[in-house]
PDB file of C-alpha atoms in Angstrom:
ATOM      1  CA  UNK K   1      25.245   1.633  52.661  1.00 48.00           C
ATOM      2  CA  UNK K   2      28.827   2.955  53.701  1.00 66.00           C
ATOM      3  CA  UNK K   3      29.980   6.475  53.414  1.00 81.00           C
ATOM      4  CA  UNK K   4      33.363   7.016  51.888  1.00 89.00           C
ATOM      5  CA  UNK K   5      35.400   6.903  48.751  1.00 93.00           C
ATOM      6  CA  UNK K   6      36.029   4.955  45.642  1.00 94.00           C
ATOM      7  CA  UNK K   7      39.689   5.527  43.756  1.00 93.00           C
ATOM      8  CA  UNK K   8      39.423   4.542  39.985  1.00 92.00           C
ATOM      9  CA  UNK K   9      42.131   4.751  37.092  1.00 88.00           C
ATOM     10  CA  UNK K  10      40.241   7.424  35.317  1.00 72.00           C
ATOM     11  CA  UNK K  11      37.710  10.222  35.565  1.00 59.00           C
ATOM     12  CA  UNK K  12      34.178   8.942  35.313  1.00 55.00           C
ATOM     13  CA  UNK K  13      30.368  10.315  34.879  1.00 51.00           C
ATOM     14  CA  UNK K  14      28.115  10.225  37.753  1.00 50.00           C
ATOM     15  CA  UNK K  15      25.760   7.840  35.704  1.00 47.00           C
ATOM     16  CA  UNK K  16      28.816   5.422  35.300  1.00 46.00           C
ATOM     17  CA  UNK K  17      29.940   5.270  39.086  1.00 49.00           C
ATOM     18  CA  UNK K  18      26.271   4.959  40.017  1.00 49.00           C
ATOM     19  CA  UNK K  19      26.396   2.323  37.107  1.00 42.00           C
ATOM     20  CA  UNK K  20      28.981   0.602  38.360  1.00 44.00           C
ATOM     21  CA  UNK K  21      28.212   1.136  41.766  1.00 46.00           C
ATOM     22  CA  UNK K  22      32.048   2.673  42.320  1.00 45.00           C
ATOM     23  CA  UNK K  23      33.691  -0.885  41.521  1.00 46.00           C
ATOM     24  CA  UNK K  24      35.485  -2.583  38.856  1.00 45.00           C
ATOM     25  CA  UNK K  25      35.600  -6.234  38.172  1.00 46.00           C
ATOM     26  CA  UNK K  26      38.769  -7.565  40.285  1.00 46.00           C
ATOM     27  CA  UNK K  27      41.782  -8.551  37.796  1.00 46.00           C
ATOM     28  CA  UNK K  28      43.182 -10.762  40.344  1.00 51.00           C
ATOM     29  CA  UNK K  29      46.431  -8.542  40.368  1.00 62.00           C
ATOM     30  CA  UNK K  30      47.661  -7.487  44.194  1.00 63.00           C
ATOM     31  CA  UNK K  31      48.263  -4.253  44.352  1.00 71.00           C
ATOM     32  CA  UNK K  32      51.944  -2.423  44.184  1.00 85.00           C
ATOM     33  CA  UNK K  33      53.716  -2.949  47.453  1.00 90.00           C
ATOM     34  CA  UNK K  34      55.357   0.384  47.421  1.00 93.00           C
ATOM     35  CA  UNK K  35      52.187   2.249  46.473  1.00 94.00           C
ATOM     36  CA  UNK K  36      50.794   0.120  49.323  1.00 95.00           C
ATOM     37  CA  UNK K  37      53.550   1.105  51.777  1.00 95.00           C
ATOM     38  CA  UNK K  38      52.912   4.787  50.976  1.00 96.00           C
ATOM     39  CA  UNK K  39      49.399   4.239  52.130  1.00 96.00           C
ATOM     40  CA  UNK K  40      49.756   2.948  54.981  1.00 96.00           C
ATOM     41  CA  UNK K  41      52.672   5.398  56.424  1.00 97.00           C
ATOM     42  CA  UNK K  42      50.174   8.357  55.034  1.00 97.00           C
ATOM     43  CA  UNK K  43      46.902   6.972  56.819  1.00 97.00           C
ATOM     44  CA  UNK K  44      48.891   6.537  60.118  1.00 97.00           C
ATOM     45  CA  UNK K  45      49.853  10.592  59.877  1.00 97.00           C
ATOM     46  CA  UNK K  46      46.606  11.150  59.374  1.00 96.00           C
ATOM     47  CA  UNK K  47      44.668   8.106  61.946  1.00 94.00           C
ATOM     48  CA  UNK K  48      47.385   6.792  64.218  1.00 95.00           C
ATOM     49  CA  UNK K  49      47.738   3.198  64.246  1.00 94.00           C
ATOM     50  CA  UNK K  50      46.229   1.124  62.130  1.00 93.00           C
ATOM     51  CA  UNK K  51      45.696  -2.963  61.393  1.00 91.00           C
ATOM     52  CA  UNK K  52      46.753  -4.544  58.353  1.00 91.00           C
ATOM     53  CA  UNK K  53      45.326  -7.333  56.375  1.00 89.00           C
ATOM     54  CA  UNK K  54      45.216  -9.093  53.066  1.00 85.00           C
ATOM     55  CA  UNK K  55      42.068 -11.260  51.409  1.00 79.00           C
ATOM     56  CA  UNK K  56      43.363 -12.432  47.891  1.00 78.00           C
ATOM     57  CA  UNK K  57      45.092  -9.974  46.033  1.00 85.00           C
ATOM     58  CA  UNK K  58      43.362  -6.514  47.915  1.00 89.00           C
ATOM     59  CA  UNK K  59      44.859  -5.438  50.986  1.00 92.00           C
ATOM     60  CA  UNK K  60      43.557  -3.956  53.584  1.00 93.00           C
ATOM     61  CA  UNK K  61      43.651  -1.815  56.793  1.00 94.00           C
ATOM     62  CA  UNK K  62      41.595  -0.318  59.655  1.00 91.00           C
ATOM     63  CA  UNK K  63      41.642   2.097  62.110  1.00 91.00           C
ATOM     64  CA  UNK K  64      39.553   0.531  64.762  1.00 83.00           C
ATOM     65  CA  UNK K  65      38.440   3.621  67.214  1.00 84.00           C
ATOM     66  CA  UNK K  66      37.033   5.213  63.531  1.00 83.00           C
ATOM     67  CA  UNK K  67      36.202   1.924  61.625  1.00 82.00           C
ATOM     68  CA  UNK K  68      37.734   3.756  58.628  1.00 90.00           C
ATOM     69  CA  UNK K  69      38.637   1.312  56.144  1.00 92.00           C
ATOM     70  CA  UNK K  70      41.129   1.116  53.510  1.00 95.00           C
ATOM     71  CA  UNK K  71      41.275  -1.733  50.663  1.00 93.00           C
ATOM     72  CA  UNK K  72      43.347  -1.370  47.624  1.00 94.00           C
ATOM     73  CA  UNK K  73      44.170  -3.805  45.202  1.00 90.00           C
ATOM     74  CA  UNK K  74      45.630  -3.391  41.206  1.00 87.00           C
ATOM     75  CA  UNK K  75      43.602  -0.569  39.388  1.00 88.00           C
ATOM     76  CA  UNK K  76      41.348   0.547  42.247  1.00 91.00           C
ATOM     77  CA  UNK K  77      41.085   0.826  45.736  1.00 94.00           C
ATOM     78  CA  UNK K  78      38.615   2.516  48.455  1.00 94.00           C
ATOM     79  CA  UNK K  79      38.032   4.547  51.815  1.00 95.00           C
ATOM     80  CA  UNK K  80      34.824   3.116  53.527  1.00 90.00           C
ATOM     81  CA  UNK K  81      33.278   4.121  56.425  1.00 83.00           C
ATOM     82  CA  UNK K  82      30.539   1.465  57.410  1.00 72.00           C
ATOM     83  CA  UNK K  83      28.741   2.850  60.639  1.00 67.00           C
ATOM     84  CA  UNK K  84      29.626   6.166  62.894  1.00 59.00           C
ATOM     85  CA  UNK K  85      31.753   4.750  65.398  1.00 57.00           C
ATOM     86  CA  UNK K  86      30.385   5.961  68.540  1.00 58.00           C
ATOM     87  CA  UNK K  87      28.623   9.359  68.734  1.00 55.00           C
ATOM     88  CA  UNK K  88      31.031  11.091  70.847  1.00 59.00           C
ATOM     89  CA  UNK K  89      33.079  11.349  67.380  1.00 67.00           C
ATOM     90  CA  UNK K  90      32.861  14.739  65.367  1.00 77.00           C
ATOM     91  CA  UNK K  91      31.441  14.093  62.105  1.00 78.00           C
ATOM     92  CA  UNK K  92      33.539  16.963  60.343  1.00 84.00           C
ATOM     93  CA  UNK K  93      36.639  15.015  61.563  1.00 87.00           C
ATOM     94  CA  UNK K  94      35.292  11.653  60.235  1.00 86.00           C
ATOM     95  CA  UNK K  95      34.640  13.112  56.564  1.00 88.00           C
ATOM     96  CA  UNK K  96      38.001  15.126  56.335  1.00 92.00           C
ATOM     97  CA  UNK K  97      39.711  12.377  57.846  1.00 94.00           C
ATOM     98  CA  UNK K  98      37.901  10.184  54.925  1.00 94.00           C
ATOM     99  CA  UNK K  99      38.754  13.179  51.878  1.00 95.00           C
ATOM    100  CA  UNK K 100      42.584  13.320  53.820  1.00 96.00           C
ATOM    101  CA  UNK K 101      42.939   9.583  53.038  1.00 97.00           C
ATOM    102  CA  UNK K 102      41.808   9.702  49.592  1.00 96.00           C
ATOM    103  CA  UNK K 103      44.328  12.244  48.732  1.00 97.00           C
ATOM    104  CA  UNK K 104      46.870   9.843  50.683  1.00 97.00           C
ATOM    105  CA  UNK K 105      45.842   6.702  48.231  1.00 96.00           C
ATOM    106  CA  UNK K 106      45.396   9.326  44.566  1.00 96.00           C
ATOM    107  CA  UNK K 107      49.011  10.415  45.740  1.00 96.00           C
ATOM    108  CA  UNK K 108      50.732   6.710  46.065  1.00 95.00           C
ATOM    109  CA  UNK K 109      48.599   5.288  43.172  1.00 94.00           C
ATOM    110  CA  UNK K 110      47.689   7.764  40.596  1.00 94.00           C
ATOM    111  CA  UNK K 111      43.937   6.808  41.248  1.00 94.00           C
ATOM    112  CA  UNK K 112      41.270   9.533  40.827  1.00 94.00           C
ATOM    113  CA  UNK K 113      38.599   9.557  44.052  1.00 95.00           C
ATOM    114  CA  UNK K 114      35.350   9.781  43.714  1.00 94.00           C
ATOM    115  CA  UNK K 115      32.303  10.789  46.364  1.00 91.00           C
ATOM    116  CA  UNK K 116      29.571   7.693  45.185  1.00 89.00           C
ATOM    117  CA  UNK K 117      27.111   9.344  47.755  1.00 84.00           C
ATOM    118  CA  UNK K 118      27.454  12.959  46.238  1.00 88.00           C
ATOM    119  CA  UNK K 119      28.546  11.756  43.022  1.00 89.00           C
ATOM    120  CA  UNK K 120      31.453  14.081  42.313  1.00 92.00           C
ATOM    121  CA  UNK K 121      35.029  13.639  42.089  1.00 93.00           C
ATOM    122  CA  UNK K 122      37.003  14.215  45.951  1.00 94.00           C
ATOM    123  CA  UNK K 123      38.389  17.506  44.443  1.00 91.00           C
ATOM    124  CA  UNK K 124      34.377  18.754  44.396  1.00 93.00           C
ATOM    125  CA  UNK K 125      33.210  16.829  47.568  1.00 91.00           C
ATOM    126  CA  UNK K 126      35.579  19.051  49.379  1.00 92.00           C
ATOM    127  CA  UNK K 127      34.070  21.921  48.832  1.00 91.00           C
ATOM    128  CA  UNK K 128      30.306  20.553  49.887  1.00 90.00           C
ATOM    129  CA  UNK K 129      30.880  19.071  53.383  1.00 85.00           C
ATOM    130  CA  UNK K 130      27.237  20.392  54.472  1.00 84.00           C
ATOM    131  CA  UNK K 131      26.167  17.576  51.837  1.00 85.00           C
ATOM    132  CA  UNK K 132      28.670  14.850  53.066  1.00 83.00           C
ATOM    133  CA  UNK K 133      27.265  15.507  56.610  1.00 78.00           C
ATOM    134  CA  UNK K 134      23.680  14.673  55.228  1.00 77.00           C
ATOM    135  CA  UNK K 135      25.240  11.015  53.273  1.00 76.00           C
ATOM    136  CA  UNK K 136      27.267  10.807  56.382  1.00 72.00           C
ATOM    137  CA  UNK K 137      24.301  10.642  58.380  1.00 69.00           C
ATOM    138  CA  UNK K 138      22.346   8.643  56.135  1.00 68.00           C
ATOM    139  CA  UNK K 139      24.463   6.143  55.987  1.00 63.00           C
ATOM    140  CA  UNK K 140      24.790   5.912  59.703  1.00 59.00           C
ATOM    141  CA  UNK K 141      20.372   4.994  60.218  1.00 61.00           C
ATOM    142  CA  UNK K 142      21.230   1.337  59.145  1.00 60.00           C
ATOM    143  CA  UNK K 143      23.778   1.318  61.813  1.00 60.00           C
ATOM    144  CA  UNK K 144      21.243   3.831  64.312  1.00 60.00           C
ATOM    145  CA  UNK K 145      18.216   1.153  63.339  1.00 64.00           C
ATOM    146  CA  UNK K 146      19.594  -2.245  62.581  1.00 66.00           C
ATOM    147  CA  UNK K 147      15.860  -3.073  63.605  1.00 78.00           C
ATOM    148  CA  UNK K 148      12.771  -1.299  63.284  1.00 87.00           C
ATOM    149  CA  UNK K 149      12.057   1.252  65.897  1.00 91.00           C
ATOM    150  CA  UNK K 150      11.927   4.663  66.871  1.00 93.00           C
ATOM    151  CA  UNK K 151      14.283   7.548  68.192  1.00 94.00           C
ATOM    152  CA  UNK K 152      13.205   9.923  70.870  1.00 96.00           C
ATOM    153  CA  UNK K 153      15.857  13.274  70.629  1.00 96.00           C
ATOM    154  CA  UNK K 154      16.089  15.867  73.413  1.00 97.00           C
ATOM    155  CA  UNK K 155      17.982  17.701  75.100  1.00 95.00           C
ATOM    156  CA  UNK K 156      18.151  17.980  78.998  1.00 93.00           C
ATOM    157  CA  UNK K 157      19.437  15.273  81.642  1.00 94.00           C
ATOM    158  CA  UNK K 158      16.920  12.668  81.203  1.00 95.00           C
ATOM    159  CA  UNK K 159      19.267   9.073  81.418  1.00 95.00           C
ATOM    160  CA  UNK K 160      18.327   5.588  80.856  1.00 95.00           C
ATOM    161  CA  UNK K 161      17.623   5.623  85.057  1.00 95.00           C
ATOM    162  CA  UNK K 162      14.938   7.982  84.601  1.00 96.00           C
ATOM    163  CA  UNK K 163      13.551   5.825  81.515  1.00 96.00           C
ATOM    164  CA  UNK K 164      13.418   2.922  83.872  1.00 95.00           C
ATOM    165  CA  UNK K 165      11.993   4.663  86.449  1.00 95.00           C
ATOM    166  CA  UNK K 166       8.902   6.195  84.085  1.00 94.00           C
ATOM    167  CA  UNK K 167       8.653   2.954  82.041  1.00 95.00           C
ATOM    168  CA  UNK K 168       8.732   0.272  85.272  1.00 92.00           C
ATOM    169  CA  UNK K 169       5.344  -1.244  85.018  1.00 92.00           C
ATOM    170  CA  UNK K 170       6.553  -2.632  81.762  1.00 93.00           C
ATOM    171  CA  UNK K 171      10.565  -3.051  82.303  1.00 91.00           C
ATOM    172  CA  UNK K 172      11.388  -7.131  82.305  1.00 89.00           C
ATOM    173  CA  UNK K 173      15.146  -6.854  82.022  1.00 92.00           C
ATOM    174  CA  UNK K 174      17.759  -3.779  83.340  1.00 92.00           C
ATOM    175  CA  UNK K 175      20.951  -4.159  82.071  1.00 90.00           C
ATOM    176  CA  UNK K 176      23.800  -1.488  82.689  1.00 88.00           C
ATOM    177  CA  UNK K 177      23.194   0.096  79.104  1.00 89.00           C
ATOM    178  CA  UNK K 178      19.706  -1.084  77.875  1.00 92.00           C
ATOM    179  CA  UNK K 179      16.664  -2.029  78.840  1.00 94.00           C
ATOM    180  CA  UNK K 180      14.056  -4.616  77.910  1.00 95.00           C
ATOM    181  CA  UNK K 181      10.053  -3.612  78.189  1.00 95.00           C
ATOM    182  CA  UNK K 182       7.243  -5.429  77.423  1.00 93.00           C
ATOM    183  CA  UNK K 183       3.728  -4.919  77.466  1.00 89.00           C
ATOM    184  CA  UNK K 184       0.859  -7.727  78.428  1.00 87.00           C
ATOM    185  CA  UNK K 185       0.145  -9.283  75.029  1.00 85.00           C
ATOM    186  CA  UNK K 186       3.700  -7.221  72.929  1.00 88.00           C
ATOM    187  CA  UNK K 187       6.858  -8.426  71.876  1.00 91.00           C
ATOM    188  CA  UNK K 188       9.715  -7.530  73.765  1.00 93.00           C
ATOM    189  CA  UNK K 189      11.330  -3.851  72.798  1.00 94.00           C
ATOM    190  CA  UNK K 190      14.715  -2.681  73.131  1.00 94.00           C
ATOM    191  CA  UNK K 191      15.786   0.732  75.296  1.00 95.00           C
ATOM    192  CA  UNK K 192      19.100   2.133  75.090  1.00 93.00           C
ATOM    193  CA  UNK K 193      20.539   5.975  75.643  1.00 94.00           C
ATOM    194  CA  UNK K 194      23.144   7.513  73.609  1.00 90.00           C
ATOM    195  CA  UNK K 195      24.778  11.590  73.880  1.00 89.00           C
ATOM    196  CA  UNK K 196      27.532  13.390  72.221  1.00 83.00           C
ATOM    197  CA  UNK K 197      28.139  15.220  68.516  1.00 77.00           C
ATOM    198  CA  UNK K 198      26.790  12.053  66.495  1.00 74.00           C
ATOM    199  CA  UNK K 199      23.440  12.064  67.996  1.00 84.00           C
ATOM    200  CA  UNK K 200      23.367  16.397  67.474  1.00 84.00           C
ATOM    201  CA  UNK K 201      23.851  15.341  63.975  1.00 76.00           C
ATOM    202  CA  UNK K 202      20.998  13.121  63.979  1.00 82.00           C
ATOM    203  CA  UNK K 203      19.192  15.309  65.275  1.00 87.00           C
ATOM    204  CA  UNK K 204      20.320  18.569  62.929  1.00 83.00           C
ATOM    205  CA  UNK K 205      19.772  15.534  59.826  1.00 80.00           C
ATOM    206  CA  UNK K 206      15.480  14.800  60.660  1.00 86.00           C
ATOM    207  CA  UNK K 207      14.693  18.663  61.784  1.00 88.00           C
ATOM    208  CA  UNK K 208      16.241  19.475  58.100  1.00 82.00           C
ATOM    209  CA  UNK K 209      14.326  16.684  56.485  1.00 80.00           C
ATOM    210  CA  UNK K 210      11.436  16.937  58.895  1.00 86.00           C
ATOM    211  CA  UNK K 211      11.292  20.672  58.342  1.00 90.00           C
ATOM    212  CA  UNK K 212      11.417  20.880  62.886  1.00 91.00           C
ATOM    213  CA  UNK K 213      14.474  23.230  63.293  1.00 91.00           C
ATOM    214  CA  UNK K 214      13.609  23.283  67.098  1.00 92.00           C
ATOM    215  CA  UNK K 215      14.852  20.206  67.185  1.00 93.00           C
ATOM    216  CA  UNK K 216      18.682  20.917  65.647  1.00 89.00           C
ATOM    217  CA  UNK K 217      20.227  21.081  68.484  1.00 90.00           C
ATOM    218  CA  UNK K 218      19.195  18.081  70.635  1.00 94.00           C
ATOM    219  CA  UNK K 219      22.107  15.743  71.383  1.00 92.00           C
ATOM    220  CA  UNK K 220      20.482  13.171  73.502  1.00 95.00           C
ATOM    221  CA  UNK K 221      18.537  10.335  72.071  1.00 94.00           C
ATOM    222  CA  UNK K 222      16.264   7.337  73.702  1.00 96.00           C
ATOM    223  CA  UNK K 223      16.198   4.861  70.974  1.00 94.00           C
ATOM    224  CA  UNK K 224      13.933   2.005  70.894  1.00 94.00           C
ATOM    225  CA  UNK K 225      13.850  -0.925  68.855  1.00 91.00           C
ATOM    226  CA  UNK K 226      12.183  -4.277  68.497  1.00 91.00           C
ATOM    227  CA  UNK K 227      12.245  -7.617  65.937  1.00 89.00           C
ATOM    228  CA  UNK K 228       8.842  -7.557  64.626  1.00 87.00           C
ATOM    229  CA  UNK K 229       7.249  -5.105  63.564  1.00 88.00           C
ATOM    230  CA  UNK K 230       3.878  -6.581  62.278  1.00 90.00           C
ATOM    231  CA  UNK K 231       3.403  -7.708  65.690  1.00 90.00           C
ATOM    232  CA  UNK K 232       4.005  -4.694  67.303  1.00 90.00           C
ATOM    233  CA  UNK K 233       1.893  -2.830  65.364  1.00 89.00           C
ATOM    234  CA  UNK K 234      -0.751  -5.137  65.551  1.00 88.00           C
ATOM    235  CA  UNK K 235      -0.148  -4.595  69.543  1.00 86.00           C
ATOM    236  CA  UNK K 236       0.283  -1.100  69.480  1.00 88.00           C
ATOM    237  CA  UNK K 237      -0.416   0.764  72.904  1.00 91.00           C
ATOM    238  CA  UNK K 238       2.682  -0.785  74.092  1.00 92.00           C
ATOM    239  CA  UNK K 239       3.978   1.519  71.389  1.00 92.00           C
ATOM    240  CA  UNK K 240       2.429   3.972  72.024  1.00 93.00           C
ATOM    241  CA  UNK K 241       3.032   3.992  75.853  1.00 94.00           C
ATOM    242  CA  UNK K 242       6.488   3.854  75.866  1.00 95.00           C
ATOM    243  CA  UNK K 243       6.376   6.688  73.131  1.00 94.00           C
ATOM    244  CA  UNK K 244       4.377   8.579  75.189  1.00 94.00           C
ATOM    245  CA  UNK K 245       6.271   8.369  78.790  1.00 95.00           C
ATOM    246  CA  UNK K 246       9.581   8.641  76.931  1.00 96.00           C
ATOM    247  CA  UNK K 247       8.337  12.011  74.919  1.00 95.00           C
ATOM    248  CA  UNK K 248       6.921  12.794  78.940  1.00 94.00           C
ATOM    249  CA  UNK K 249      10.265  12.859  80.946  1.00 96.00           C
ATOM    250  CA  UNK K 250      12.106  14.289  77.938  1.00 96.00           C
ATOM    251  CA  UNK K 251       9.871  17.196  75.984  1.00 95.00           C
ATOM    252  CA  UNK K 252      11.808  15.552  72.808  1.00 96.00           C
ATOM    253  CA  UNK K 253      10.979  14.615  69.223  1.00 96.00           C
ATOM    254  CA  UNK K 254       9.790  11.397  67.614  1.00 95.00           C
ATOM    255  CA  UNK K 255      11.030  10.059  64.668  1.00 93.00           C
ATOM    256  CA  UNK K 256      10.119   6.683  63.330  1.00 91.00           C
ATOM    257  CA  UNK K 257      12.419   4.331  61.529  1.00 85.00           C
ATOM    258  CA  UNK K 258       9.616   2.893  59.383  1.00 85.00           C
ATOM    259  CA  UNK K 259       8.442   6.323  57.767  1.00 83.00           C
ATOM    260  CA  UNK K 260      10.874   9.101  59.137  1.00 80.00           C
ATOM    261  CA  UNK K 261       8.224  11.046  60.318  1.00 87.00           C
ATOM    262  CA  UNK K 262       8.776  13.374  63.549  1.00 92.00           C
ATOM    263  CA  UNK K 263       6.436  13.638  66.413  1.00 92.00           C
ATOM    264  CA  UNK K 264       6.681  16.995  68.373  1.00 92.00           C
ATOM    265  CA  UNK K 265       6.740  16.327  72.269  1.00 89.00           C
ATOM    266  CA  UNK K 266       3.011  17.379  73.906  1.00 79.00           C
ATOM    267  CA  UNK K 267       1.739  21.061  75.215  1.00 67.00           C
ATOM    268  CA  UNK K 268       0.610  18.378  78.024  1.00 54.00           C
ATOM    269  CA  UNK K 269       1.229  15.410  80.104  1.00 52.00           C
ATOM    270  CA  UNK K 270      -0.338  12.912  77.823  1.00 48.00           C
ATOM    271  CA  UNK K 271      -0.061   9.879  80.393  1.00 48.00           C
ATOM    272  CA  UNK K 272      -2.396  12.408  82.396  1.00 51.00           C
ATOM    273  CA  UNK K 273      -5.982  10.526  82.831  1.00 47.00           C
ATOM    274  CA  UNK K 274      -7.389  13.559  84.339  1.00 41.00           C
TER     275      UNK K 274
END
């Protein structure tokens, strides 16, 4: 699920856009080319440079360093944001630069924009950007967790160095931005580091749902992932040991793609035998 914006001819329930799921059936018609150029010069004020394209009658652009996409075609059009872009991008910026856009396309087509994810027209979404944060975010965990796994969030100067270093008994595989570990009888699992604003608002997103405000303001994450997770599970102190040293060298927070439940970090060393 993408965050962003649908543009339809006329105002609409929330029932009917979740009905619809924000689309009409496609007339076949390509859209107006100077309602189209208006677009384009508007987005750039707004984005910079952008790449244009055309499939059938909708046309299309895309700011690449935002993914921000644009597609308009006769009697509708949209603003889509598939997956954060990196997380050194501000979030705020991404959803005004999403609600700036949608004025851009109402203005050269005479569309009205809708919010699918908050349900309410652009004019209303505007005024609730604590809520577009939350869809923002939400949208971004299939992108965070294209495969089951689980996050570790902290804050602190742990890297993915120090994660090799505490996990080497099990590391098979260093590469310069991931690792691969593996316990004796496990499937292989997937380490990678990320820091910046999009992991804070990861963070800020599972101590809200989590009820774990201590955990607001970490902006580092450890995220771990793996292919199958019935076989993991089934093979689960490999889980739990990489859990455990991870939570060790960083004091952070668990959270779980497969139930979104959060894990405090220990009072104590828990790799400790003594």
């Amino acid at each position: 699920m993408s965050f962003g914006l649908v543009l339809l001819p006329e105002p609409i329930g929330p029932s009917s856009l979740e009905a619809s799921g924000g689309e009409r059936k496609n007339t076949g018609e390509p859209s107006d080319p100077q309602a189209w150029d208006a677009i384009v010069a508007g987005v750039r004020d707004i984005l910079g440079e952008v790449v244009l394209g055309q499939d059938g009658p909708t046309r299309t652009l895309i700011h690449q360093p935002s993914g921000i996409i644009v597609r308009h075609r006769a009697g509708e059009a949209a603003v889509d944001l598939p997956c954060w872009p990196d997380h050194e991008t501000d979030a705020t910026w991404l959803v005004e630069a999403v609600y700036g856009i949608g004025h851009v396309v109402e203005d050269a087509t005479g569309l009205v924009a809708y919010a699918p994810q908050l349900g309410v027209p652009l004019t209303e979404a505007e005024s609730r950007v604590d809520d577009a944060l939350d869809a923002l975010t939400e949208s971004d965990l299939t992108c965070v967790w294209p495969r089951d796994g689980f996050a570790v969030y902290f804050t602190g100067t742990a890297t993915l160095a120090d994660a090799a270093q505490c996990l080497k008994r099990m590391v098979v595989a260093e590469e310069r931005d991931r690792l691969t570990v593996q316990g004796p009888e496990s499937p292989p699992m997937e380490v990678t580091f990320a820091a910046g604003p999009g992991i804070s608002h990861e963070a800020a997103f599972f101590a809200k749902k989590s009820g774990t405000p201590e955990m607001a303001t970490h902006d580092r994450r450890f995220l771990v992932t793996f292919d199958d997770f019935e076989e993991v599970i089934d093979e689960m102190n490999t889980l739990i040991d990489v859990s455990l040293h991870l939570q060790d060298i960083t004091r952070g927070y668990v959270v779980r793609s497969w139930n979104r439940e959060v894990s405090p970090p220990f009072d104590e060393d828990p790799t400790d035998g003594s």
